[in-house]
PDB file of C-alpha atoms in Angstrom:
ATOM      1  CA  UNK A   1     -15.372   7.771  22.618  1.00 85.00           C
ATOM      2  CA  UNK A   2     -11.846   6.783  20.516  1.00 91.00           C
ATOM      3  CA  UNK A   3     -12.071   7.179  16.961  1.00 96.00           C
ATOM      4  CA  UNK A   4      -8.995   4.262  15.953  1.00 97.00           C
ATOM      5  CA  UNK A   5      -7.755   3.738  12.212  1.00 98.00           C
ATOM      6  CA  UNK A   6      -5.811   0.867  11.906  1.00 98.00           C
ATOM      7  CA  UNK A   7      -3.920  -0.002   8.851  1.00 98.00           C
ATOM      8  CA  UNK A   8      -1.160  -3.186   7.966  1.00 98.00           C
ATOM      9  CA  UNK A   9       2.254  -1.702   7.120  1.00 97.00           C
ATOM     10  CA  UNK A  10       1.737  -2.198   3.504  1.00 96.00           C
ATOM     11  CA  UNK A  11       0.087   0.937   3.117  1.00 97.00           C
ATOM     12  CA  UNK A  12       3.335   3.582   3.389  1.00 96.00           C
ATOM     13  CA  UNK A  13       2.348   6.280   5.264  1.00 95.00           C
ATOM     14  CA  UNK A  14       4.596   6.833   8.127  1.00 93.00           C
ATOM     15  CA  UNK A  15       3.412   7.060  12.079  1.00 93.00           C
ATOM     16  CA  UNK A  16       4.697  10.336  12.229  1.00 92.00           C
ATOM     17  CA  UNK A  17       2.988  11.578   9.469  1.00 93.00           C
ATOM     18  CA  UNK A  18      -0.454  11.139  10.947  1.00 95.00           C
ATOM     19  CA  UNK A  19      -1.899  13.866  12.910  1.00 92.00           C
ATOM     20  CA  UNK A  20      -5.259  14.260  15.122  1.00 94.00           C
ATOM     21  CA  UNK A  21      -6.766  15.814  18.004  1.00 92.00           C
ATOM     22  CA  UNK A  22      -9.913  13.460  17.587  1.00 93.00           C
ATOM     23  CA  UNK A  23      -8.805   9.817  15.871  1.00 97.00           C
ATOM     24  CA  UNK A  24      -6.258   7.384  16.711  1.00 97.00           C
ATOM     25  CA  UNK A  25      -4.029   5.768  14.563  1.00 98.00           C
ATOM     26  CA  UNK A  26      -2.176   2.654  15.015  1.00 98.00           C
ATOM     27  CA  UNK A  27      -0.271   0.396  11.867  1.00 97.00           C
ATOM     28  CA  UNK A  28       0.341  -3.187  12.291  1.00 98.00           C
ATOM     29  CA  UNK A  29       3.193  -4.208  11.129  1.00 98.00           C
ATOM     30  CA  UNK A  30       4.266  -7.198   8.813  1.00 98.00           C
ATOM     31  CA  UNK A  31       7.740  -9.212   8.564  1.00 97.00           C
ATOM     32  CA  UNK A  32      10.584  -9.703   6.125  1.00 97.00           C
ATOM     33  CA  UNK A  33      12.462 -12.838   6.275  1.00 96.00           C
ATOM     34  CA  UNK A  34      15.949 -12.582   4.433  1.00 95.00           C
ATOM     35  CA  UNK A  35      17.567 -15.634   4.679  1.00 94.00           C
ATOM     36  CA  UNK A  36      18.027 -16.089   8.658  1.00 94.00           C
ATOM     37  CA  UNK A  37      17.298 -12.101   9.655  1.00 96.00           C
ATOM     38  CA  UNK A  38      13.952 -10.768   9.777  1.00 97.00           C
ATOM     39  CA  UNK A  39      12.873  -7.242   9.078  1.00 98.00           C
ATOM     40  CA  UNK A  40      10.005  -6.030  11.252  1.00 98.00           C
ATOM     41  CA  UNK A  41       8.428  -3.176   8.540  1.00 98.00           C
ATOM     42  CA  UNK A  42       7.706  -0.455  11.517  1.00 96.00           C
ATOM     43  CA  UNK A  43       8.789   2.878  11.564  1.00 95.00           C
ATOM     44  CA  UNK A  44      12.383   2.133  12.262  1.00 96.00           C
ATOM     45  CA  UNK A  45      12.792  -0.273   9.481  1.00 97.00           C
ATOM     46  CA  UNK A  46      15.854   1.051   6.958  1.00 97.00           C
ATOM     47  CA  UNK A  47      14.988   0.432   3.357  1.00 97.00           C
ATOM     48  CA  UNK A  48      18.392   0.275   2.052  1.00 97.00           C
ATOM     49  CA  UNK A  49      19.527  -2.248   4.353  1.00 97.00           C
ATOM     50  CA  UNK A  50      16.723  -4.198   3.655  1.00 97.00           C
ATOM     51  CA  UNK A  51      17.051  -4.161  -0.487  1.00 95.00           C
ATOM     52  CA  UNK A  52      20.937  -4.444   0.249  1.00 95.00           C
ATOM     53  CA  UNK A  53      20.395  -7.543   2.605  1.00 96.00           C
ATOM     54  CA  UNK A  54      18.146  -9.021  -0.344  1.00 92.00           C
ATOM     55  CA  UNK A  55      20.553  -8.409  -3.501  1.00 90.00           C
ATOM     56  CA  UNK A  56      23.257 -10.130  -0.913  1.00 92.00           C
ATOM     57  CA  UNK A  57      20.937 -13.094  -0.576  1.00 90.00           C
ATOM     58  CA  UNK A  58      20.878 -15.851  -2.461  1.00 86.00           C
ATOM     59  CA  UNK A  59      17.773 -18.112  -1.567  1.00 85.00           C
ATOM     60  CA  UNK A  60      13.892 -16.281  -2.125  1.00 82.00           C
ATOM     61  CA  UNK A  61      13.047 -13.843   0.753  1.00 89.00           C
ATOM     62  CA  UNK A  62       9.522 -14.181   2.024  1.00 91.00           C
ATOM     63  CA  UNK A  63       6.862 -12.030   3.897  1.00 93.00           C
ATOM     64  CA  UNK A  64       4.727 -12.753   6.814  1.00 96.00           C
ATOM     65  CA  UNK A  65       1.452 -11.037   7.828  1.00 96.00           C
ATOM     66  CA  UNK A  66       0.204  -9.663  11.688  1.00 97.00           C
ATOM     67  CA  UNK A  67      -1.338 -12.052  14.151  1.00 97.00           C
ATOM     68  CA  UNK A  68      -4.475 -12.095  15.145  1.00 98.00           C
ATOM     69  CA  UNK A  69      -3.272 -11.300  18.479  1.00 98.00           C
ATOM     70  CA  UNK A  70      -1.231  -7.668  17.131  1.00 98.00           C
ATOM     71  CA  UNK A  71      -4.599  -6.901  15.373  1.00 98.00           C
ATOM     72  CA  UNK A  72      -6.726  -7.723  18.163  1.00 98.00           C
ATOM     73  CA  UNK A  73      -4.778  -5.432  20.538  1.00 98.00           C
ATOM     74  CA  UNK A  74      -4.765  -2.903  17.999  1.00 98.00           C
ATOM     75  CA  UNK A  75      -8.288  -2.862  17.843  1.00 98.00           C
ATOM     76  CA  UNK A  76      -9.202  -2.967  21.626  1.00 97.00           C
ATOM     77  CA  UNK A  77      -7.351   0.482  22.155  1.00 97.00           C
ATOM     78  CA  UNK A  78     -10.223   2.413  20.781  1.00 96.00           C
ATOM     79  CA  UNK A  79     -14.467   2.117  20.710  1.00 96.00           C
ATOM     80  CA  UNK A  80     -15.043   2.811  17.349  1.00 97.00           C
ATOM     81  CA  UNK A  81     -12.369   1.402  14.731  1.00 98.00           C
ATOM     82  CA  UNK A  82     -11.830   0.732  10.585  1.00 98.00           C
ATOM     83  CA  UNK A  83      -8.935  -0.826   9.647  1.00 98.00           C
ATOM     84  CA  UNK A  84      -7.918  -1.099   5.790  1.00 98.00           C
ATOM     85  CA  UNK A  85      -5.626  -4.511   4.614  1.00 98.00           C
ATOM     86  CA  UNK A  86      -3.611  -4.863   1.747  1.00 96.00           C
ATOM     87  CA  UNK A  87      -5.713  -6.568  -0.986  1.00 94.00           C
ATOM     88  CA  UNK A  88      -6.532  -9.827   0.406  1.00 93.00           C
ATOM     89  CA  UNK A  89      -5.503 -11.784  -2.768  1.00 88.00           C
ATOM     90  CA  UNK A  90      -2.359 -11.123  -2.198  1.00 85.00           C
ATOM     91  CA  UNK A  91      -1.863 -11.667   1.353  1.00 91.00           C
ATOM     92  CA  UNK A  92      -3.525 -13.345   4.643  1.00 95.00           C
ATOM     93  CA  UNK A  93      -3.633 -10.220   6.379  1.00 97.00           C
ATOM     94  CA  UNK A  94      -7.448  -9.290   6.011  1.00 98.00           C
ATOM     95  CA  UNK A  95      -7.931 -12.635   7.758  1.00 97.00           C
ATOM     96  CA  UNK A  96      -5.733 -12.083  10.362  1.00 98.00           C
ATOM     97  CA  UNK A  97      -7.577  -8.811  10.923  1.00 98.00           C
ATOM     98  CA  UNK A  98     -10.903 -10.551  10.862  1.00 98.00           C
ATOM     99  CA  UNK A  99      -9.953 -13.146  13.310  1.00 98.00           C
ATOM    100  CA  UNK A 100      -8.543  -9.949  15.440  1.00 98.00           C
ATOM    101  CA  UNK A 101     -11.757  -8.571  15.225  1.00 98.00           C
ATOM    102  CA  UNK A 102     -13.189 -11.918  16.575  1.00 98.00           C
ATOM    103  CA  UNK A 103     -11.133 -11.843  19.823  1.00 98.00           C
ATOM    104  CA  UNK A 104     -11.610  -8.148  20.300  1.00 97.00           C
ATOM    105  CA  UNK A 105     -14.937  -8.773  19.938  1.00 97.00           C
ATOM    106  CA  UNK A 106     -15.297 -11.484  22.398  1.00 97.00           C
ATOM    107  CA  UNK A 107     -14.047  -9.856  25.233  1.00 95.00           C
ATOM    108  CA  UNK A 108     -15.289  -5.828  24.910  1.00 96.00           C
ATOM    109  CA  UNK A 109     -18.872  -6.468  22.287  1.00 96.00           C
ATOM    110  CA  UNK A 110     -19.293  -3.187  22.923  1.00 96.00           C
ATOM    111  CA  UNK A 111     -16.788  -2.131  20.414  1.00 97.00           C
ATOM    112  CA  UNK A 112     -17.456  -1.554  16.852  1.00 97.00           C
ATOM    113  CA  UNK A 113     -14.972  -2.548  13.953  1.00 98.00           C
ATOM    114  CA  UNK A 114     -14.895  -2.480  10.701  1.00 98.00           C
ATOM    115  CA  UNK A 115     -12.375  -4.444   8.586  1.00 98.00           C
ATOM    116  CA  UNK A 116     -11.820  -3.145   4.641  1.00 98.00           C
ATOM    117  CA  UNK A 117      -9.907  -4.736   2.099  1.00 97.00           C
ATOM    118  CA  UNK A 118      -8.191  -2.470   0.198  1.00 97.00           C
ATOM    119  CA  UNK A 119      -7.949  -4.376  -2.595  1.00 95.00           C
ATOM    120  CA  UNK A 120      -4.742  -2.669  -3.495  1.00 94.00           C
ATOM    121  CA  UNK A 121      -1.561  -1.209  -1.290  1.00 95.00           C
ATOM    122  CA  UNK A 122       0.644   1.868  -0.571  1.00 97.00           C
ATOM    123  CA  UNK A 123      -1.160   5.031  -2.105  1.00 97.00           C
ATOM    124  CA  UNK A 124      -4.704   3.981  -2.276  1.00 97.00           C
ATOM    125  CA  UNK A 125      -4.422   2.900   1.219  1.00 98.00           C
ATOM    126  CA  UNK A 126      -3.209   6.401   2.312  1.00 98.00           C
ATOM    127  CA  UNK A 127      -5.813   7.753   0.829  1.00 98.00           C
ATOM    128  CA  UNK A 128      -8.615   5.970   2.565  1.00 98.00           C
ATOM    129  CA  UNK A 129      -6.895   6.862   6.207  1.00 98.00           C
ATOM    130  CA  UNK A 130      -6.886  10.191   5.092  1.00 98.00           C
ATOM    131  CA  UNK A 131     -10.412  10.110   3.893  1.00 98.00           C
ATOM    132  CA  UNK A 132     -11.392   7.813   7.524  1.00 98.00           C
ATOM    133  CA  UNK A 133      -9.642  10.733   9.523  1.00 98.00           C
ATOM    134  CA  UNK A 134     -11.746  13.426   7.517  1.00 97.00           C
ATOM    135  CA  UNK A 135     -14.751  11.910   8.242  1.00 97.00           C
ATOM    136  CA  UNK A 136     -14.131  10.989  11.223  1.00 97.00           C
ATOM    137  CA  UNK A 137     -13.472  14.333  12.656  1.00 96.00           C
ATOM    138  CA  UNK A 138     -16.443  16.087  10.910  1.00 95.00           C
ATOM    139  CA  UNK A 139     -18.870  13.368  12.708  1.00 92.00           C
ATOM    140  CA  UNK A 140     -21.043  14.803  15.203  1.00 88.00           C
ATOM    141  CA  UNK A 141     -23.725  12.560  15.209  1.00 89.00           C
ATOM    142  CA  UNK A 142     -21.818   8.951  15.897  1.00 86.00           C
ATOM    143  CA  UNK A 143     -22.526   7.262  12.428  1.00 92.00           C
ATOM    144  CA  UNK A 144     -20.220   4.503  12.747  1.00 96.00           C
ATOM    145  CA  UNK A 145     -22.429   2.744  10.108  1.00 96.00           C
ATOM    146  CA  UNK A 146     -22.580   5.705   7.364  1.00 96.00           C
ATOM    147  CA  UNK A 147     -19.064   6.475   7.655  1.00 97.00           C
ATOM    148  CA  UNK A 148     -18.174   2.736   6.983  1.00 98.00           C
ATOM    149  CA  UNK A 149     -20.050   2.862   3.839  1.00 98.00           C
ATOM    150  CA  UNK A 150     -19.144   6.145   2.744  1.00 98.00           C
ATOM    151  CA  UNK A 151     -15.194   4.403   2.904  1.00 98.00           C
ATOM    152  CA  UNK A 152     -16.128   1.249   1.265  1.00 98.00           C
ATOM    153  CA  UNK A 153     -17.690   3.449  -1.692  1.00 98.00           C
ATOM    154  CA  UNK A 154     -14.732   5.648  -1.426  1.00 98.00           C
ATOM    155  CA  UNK A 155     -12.614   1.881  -1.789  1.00 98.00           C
ATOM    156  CA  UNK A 156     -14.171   1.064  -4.637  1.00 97.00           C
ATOM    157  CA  UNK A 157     -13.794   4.215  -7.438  1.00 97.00           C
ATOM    158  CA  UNK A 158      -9.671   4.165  -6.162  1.00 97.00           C
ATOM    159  CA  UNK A 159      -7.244   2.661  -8.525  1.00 97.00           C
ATOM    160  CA  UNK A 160      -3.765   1.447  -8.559  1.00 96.00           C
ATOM    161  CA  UNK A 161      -1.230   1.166 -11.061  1.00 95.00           C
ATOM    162  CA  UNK A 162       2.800   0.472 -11.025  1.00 92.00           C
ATOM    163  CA  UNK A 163       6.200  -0.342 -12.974  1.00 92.00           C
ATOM    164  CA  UNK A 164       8.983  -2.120 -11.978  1.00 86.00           C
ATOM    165  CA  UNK A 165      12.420  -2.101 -13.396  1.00 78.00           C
ATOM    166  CA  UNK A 166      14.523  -4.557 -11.065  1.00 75.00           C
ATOM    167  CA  UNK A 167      13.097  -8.260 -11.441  1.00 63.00           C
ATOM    168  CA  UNK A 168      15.549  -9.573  -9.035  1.00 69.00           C
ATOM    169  CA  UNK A 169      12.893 -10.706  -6.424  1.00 70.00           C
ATOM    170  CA  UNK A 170      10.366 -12.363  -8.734  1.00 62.00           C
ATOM    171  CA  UNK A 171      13.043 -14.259 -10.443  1.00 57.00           C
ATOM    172  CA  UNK A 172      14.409 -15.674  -7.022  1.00 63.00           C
ATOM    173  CA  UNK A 173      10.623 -16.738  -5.871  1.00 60.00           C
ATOM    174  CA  UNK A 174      10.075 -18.629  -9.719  1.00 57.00           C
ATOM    175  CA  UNK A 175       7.936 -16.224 -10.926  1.00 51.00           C
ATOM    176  CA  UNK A 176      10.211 -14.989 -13.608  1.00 48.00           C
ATOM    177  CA  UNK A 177      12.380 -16.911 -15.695  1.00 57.00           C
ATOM    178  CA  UNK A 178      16.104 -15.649 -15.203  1.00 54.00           C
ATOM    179  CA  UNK A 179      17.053 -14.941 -18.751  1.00 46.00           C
ATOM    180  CA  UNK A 180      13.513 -12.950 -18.745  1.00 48.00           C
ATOM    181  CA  UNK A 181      14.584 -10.838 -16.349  1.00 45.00           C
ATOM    182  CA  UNK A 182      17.801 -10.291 -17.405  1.00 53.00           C
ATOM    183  CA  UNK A 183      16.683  -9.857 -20.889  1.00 49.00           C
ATOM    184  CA  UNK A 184      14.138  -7.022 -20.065  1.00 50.00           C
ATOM    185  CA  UNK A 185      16.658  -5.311 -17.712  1.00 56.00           C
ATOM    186  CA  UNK A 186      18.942  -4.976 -20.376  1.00 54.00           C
ATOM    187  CA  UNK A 187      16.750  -3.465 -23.233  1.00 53.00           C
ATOM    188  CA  UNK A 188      15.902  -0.625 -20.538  1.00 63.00           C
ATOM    189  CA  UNK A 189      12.300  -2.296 -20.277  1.00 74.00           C
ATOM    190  CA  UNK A 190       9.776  -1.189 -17.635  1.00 83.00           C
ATOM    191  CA  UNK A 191       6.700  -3.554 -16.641  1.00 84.00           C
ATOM    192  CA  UNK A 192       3.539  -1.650 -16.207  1.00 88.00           C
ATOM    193  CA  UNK A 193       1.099  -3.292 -14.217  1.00 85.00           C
ATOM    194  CA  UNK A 194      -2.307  -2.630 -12.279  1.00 88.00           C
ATOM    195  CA  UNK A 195      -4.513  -3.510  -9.892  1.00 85.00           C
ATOM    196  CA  UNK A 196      -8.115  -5.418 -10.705  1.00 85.00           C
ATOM    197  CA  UNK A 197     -11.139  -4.833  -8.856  1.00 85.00           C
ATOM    198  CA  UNK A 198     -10.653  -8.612  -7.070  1.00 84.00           C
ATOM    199  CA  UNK A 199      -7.320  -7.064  -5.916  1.00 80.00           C
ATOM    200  CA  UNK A 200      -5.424  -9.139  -8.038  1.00 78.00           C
ATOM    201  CA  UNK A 201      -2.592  -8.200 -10.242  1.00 77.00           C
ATOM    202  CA  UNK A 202      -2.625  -7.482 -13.855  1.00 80.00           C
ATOM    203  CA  UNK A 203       0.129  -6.820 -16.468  1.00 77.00           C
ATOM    204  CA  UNK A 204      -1.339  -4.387 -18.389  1.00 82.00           C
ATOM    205  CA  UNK A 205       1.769  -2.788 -20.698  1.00 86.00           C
ATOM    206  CA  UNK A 206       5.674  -2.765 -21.296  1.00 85.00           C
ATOM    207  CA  UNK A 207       7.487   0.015 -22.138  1.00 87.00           C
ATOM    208  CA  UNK A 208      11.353   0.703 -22.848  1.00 86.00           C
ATOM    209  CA  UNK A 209      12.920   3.651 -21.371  1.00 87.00           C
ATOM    210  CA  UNK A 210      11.580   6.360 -18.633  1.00 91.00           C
ATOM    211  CA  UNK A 211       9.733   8.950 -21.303  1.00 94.00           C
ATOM    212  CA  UNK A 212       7.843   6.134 -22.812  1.00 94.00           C
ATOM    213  CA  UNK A 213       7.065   4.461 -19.221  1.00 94.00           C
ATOM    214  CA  UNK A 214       5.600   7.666 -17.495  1.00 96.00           C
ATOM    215  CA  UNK A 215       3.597   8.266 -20.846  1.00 97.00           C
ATOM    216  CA  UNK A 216       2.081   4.910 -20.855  1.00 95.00           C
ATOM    217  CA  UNK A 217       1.128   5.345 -16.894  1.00 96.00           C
ATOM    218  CA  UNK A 218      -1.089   8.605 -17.225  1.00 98.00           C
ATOM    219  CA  UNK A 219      -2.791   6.638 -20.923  1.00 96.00           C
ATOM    220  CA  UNK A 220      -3.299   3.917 -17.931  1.00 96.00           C
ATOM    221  CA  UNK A 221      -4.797   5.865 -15.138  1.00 97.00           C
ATOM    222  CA  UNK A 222      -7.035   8.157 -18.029  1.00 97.00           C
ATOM    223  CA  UNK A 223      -8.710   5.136 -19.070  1.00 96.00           C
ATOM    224  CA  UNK A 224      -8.908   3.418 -16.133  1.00 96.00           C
ATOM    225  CA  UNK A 225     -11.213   6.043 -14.534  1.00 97.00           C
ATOM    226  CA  UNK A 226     -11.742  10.028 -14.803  1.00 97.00           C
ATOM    227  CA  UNK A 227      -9.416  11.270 -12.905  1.00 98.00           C
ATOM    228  CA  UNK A 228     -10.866  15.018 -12.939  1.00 98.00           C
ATOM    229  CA  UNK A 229     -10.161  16.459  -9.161  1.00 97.00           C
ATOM    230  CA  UNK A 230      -8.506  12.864  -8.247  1.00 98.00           C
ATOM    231  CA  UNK A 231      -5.627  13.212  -5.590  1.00 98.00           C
ATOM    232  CA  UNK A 232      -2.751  10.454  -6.300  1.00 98.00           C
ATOM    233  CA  UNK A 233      -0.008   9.182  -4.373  1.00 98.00           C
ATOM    234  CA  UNK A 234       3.312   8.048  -5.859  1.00 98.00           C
ATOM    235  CA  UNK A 235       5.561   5.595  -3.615  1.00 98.00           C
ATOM    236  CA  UNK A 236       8.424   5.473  -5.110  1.00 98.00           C
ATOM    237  CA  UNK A 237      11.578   2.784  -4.176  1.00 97.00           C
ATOM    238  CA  UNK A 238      15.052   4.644  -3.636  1.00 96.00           C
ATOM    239  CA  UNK A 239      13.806   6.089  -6.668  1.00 96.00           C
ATOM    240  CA  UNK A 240      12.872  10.281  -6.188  1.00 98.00           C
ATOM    241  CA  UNK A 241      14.044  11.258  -9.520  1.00 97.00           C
ATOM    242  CA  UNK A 242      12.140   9.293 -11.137  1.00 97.00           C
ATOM    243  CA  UNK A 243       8.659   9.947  -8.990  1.00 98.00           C
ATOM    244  CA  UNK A 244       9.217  13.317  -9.573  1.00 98.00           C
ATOM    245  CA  UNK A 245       9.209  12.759 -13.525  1.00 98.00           C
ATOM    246  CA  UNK A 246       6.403  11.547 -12.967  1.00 98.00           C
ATOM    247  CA  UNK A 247       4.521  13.768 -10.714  1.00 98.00           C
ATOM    248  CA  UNK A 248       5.195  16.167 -14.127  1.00 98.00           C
ATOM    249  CA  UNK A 249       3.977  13.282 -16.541  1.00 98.00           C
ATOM    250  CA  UNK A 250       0.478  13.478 -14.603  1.00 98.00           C
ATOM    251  CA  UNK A 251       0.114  17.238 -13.874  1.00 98.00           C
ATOM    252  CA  UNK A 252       0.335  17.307 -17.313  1.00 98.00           C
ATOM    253  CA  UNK A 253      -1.460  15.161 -18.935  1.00 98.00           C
ATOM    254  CA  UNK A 254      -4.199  14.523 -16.549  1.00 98.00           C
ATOM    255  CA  UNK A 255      -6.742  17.082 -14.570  1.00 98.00           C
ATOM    256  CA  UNK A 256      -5.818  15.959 -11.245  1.00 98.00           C
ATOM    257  CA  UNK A 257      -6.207  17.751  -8.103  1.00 98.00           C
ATOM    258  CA  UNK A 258      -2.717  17.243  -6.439  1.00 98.00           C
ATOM    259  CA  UNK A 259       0.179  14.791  -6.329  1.00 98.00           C
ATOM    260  CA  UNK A 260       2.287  13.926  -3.859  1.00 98.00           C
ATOM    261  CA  UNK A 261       5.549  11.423  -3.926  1.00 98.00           C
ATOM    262  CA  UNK A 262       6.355   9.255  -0.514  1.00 98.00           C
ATOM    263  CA  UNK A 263       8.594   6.635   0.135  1.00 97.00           C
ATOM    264  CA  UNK A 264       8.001   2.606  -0.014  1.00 97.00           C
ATOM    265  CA  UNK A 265       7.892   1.201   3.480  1.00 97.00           C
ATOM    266  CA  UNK A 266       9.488  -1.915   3.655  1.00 97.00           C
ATOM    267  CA  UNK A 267       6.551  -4.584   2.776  1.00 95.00           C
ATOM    268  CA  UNK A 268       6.169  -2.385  -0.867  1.00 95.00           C
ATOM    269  CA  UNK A 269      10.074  -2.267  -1.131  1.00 96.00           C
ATOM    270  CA  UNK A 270      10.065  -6.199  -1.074  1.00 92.00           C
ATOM    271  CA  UNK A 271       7.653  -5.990  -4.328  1.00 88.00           C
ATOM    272  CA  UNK A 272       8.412  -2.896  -5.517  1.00 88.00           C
ATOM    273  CA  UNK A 273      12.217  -3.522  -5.731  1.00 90.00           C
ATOM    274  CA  UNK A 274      14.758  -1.058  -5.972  1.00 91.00           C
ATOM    275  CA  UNK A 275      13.717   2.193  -8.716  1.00 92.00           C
ATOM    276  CA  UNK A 276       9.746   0.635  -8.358  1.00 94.00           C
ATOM    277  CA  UNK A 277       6.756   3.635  -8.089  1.00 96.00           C
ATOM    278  CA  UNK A 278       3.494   2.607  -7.346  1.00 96.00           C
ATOM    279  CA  UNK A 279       0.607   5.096  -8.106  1.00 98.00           C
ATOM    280  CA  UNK A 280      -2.402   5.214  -5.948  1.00 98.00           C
ATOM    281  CA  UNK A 281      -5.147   7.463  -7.187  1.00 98.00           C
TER     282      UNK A 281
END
């Protein structure tokens, strides 16, 4: 029997930083379109390039979810499979996975899948593989079922939270007036936003400069859940230095069990922008 977690390429963890002797892993990947090139987000995908090839472009960029069909084969490679989505308010990937399911489904119904929204993106996501792979490998007993629910419960206490400091992208897809943008930019401010339980975005704060930023993040996260023991993920966008003041911001002010920084694949880079960290935790 093949163990399979399948994720969408929103979630930031890197094939080559999955390892297993039991479960397979697999991400799907979604597209970039930057005025007439297209960036596939898989492993060989350069950030850089594709934030350079944006600030060079005038027109809104744009973002395209998996096929069925890339799901579907995805799925069919192992018996046993979960696959996590980003939040499904925010893109038509979960039902692209769904209707992969469907064909899968069709043609081996012998195979079990199980399709999660994630409600959120990047950290919490790595986070649930992490936590499918750990159960996964302890199972002895095939409980397909239980370990379904135990991830859906596991879904449900994570949280996400992030800040953004480049507004370049939301201004050139209307969602931000320019002289907003450029007015916040220049008065050093940082948006502070999470994620709601729907999956849905939510602009919780504003703060100006990086002290004030990281400070209002951990005030988020503390009463947003206890966070006693809680591992967290920081993706951070070309933007180390300031994950890493972070990562101290937290260990400090909050009892969690470990932190670690990655960087933004290229789906998160297209919303995150350049000098964006998104906390999963």
């Amino acid at each position: 029997m093949v163990w399979n977690i399948v994720s969408d390429s929103s979630c930031d963890l890197q094939s080559r930083d999955f390892s297993s002797d039991r479960v397979r892993f697999e991400l799907v990947p979604l597209r970039i379109q930057v005025g007439e090139r297209e960036f596939v987000d898989n492993d060989d995908l350069v950030v850089p390039d594709l934030l350079a090839a944006m600030a060079e472009e005038k027109s809104a960029s744009s973002t395209a979810c998996p096929s069925p069909e890339a799901f579907a084969r995805a799925f069919a490679a192992g018996d046993r499979t979960v696959c996590f989505t980003i939040s499904a308010n925010l893109s038509g990937t979960y039902n692209a996975a769904v209707l992969g399911r469907e064909m899968v489904l069709e043609e081996h119904p012998e195979k079990e899948v199980c399709i999660i929204d994630s409600k959120s993106t990047a950290g919490a996501m790595v986070l649930l593989i992490r936590r499918a792979r750990e159960l996964m490998e302890a199972d002895t007993t095939g409980d397909f079922a239980g370990i379904c629910a135990q991830l859906r419960e596991y879904q449900a206490a994570l949280r996400t939270c992030f800040t953004l400091e480049n507004f370049d992208n939301l201004i050139k897809n209307g969602r931000m007036r320019p002289l907003v943008g450029t007015l916040l930019h220049s008065l050093g401010i940082h948006v502070i936003a999470d994620a709601t339980p729907q999956g849905t975005i939510h602009v919780a704060d504003k703060a100006r400069g990086e002290a004030k930023t990281y400070k209002a993040i951990t005030n988020l996260m503390g009463a947003s859940k206890d966070c006693a023991g809680a591992e967290v993920v920081i993706s951070h966008c070309e933007n180390m230095v300031g994950a890493g003041k972070l990562k101290e911001q937290i260990l400090m002010d909050l009892p969690v069990k470990s932190v670690e920084i990655i960087p933004c694949r290229g789906l998160t880079s297209f919303y995150a922008m350049e000098k964006g960290l998104i906390i999963g935790y």
